[in-house]
Short mmCIF file of C-alpha atoms in Angstrom, two decimals:
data_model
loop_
_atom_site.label_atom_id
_atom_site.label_comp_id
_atom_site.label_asym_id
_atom_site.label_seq_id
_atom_site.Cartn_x
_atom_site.Cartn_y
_atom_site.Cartn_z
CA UNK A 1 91.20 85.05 76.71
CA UNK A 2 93.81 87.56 75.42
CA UNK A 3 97.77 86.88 76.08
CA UNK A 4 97.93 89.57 78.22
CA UNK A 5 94.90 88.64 80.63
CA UNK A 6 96.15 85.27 80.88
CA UNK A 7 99.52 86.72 82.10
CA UNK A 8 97.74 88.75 84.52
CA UNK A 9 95.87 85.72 85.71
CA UNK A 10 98.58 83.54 85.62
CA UNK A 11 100.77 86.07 87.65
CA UNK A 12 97.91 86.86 89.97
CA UNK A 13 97.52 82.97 90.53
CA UNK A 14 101.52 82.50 91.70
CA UNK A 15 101.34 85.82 94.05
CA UNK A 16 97.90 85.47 95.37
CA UNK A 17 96.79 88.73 94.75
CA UNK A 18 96.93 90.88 92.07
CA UNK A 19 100.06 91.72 90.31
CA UNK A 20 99.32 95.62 90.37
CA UNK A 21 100.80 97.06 94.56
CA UNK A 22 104.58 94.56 92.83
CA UNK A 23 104.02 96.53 89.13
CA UNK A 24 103.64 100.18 90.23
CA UNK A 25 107.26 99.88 92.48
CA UNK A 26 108.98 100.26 89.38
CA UNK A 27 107.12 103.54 88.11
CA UNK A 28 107.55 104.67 91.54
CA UNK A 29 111.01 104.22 92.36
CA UNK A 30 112.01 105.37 88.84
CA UNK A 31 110.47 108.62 88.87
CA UNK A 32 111.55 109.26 92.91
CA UNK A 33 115.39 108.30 91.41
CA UNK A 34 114.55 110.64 88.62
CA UNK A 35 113.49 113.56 90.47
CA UNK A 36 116.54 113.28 93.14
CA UNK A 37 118.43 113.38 90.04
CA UNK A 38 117.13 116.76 88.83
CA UNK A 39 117.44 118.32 92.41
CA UNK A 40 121.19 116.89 92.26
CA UNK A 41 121.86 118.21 88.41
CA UNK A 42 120.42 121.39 89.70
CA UNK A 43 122.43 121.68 92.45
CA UNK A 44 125.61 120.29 90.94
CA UNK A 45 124.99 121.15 87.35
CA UNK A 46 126.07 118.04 86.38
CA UNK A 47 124.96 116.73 83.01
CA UNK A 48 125.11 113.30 84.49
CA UNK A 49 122.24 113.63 86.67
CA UNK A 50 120.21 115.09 84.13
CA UNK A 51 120.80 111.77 82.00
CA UNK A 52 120.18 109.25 84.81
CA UNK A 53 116.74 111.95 85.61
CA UNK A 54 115.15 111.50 81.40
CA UNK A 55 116.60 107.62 81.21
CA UNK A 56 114.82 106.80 85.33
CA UNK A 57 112.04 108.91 83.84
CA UNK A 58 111.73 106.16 80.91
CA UNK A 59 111.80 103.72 82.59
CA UNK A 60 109.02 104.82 84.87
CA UNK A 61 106.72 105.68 82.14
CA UNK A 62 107.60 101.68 80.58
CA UNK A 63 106.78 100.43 83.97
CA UNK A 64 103.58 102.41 83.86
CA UNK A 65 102.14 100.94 81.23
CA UNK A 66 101.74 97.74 83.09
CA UNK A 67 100.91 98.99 86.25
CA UNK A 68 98.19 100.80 84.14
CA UNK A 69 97.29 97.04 82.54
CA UNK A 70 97.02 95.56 85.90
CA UNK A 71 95.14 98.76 87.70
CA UNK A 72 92.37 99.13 85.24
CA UNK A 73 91.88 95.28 85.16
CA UNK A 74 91.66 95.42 89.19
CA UNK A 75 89.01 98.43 88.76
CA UNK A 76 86.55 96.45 87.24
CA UNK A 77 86.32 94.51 90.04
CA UNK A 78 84.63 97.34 92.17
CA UNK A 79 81.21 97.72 91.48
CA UNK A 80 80.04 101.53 91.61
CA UNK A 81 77.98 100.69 94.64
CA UNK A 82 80.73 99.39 96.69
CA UNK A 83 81.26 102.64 98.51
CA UNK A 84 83.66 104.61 99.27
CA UNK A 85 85.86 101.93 97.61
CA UNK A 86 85.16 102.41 93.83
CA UNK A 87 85.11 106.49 94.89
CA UNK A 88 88.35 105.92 96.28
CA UNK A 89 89.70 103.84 93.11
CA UNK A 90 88.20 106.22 90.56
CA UNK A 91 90.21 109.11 92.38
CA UNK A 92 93.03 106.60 92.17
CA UNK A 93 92.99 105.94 88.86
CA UNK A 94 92.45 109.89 87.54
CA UNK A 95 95.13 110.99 89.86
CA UNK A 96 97.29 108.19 87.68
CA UNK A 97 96.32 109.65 84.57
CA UNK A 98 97.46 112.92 85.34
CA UNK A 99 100.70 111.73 86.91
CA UNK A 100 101.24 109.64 83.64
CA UNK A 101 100.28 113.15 81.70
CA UNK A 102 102.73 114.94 83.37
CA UNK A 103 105.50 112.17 83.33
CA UNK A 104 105.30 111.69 79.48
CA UNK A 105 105.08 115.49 78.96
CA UNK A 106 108.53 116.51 80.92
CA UNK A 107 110.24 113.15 79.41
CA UNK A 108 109.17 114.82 75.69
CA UNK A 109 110.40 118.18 76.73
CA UNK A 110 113.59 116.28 78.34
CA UNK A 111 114.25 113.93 75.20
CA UNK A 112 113.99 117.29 72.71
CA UNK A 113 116.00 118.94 74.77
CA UNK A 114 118.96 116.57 74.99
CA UNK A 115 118.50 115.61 71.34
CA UNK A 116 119.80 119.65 70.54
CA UNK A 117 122.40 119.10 73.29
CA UNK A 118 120.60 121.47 75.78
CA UNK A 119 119.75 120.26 79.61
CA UNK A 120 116.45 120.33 80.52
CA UNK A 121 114.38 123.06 80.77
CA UNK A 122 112.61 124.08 83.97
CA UNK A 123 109.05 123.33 82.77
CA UNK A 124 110.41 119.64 81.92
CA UNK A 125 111.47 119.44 85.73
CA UNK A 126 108.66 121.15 87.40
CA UNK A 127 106.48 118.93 85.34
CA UNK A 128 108.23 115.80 86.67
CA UNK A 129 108.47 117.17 90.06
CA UNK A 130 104.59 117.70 90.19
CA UNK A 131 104.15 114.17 88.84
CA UNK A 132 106.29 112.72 91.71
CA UNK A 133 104.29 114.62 94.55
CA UNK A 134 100.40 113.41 93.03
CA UNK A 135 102.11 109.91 92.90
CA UNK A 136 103.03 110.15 96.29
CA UNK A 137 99.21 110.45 96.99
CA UNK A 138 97.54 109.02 94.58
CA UNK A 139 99.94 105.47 96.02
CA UNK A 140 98.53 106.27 99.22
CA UNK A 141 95.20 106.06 97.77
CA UNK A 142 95.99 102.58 96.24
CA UNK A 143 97.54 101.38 100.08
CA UNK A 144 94.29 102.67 101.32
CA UNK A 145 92.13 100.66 98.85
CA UNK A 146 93.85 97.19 99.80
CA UNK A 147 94.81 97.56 103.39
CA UNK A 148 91.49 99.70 104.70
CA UNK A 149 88.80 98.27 102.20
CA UNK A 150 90.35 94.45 101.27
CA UNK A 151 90.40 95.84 97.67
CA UNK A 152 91.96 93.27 94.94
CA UNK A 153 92.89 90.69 97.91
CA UNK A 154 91.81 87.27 98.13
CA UNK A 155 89.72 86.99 101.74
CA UNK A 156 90.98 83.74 103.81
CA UNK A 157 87.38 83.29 104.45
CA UNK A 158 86.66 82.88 100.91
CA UNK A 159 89.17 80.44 100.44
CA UNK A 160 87.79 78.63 103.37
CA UNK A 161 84.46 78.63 102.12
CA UNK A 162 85.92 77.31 99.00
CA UNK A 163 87.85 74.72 100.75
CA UNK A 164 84.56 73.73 102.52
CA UNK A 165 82.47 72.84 99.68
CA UNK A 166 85.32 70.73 98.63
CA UNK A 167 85.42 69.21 101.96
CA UNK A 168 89.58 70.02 102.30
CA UNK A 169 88.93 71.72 105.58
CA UNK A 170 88.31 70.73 109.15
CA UNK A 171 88.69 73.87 111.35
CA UNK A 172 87.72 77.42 111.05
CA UNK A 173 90.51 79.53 109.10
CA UNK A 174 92.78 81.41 111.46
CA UNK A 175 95.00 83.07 109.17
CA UNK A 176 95.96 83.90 105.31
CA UNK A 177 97.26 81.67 102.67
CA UNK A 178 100.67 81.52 104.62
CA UNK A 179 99.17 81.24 108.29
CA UNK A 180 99.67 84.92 109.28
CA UNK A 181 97.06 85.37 111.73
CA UNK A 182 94.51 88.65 110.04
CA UNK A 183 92.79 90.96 111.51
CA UNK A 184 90.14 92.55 110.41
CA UNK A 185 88.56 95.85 111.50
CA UNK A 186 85.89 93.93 112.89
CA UNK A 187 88.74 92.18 115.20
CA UNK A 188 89.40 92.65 118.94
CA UNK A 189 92.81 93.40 119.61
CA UNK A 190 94.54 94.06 122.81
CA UNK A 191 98.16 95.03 123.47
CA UNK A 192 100.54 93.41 125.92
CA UNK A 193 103.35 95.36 127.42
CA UNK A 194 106.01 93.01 129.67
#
């Protein structure tokens, strides 16, 4: 196994699931703090903002790379007839790669521009602006993959199972690894109002 699958796995094994919904906060919040800071250095014409906007943007696209590790690790989990799930998660994932496209195309345009002392151009901002709005949706495509279809989560019930043919159980499992009660979409639930 390679050092960076074992990581993975290792990390995967402390958290319980897979490391990718933790890893993709940091592209996510970089490039949303990046592209506040362009509508501020707009607004303001501040300089400032304009660094904090290409440095957030870095960071973002560093944080990327492992989100893109993790992500295409958690893909091959999905057969292609586990539908609409692996539809779902190829849309996911090509909806990344643009998003990554556009990011590292307005931090190039932002980095030449600053190394000639200029601020950045509007094409390096609309880029990262575009970026931001398809990673809006292409995160609510990842939430939909784990919280509607149980994608890259570790079913109590299979843990149970396991647990059974062990014989470390004695009652049915009523919750996850941490005793939250889980509902499935299967699952009766009925509201009480006092």
């Amino acid at each position: 196994m390679d050092p960076i699958t074992a990581t993975i796995q290792k990390t995967e094994e402390a958290l319980g699931h897979s490391p990718h919904p933790a890893i993709v906060m940091l592209p996510l919040g970089a490039w949303a703090t990046s592209n506040i800071c362009d509508i501020l250095g707009l607004l303001t014409g501040d300089r400032r903002y304009d660094d904090a906007a290409r440095i957030s943007m870095a960071i973002g696209l560093v944080g990327a790379a492992g989100a893109v590790l993790t992500g295409v690790r958690d893909y091959g989990y999905i057969p292609p007839d586990r539908q609409p799930n692996h539809d779902v998660a190829t849309t996911h994932g090509l909806g990344n790669a643009v998003v990554g496209t556009l990011m590292v195309s307005s931090y190039l345009l932002r980095e030449h521009d600053h190394e000639v002392g200029r601020r950045p151009g509007l094409l390096a901002r609309l880029l990262a602006l575009t970026g931001g709005s398809l990673a809006l949706y292409t995160a609510w495509l990842g939430g939909k993959l784990v919280e509607e279809y149980g994608e890259a989560v570790h079913p109590v019930m299979e843990r149970w199972q396991e647990q059974e043919e062990q014989g470390e159980h004695e009652t049915e499992p009523h919750g996850d690894a941490h005793g939250r009660e889980r509902l499935s979409p299967e699952s009766p639930l009925g509201l009480h109002r006092e």
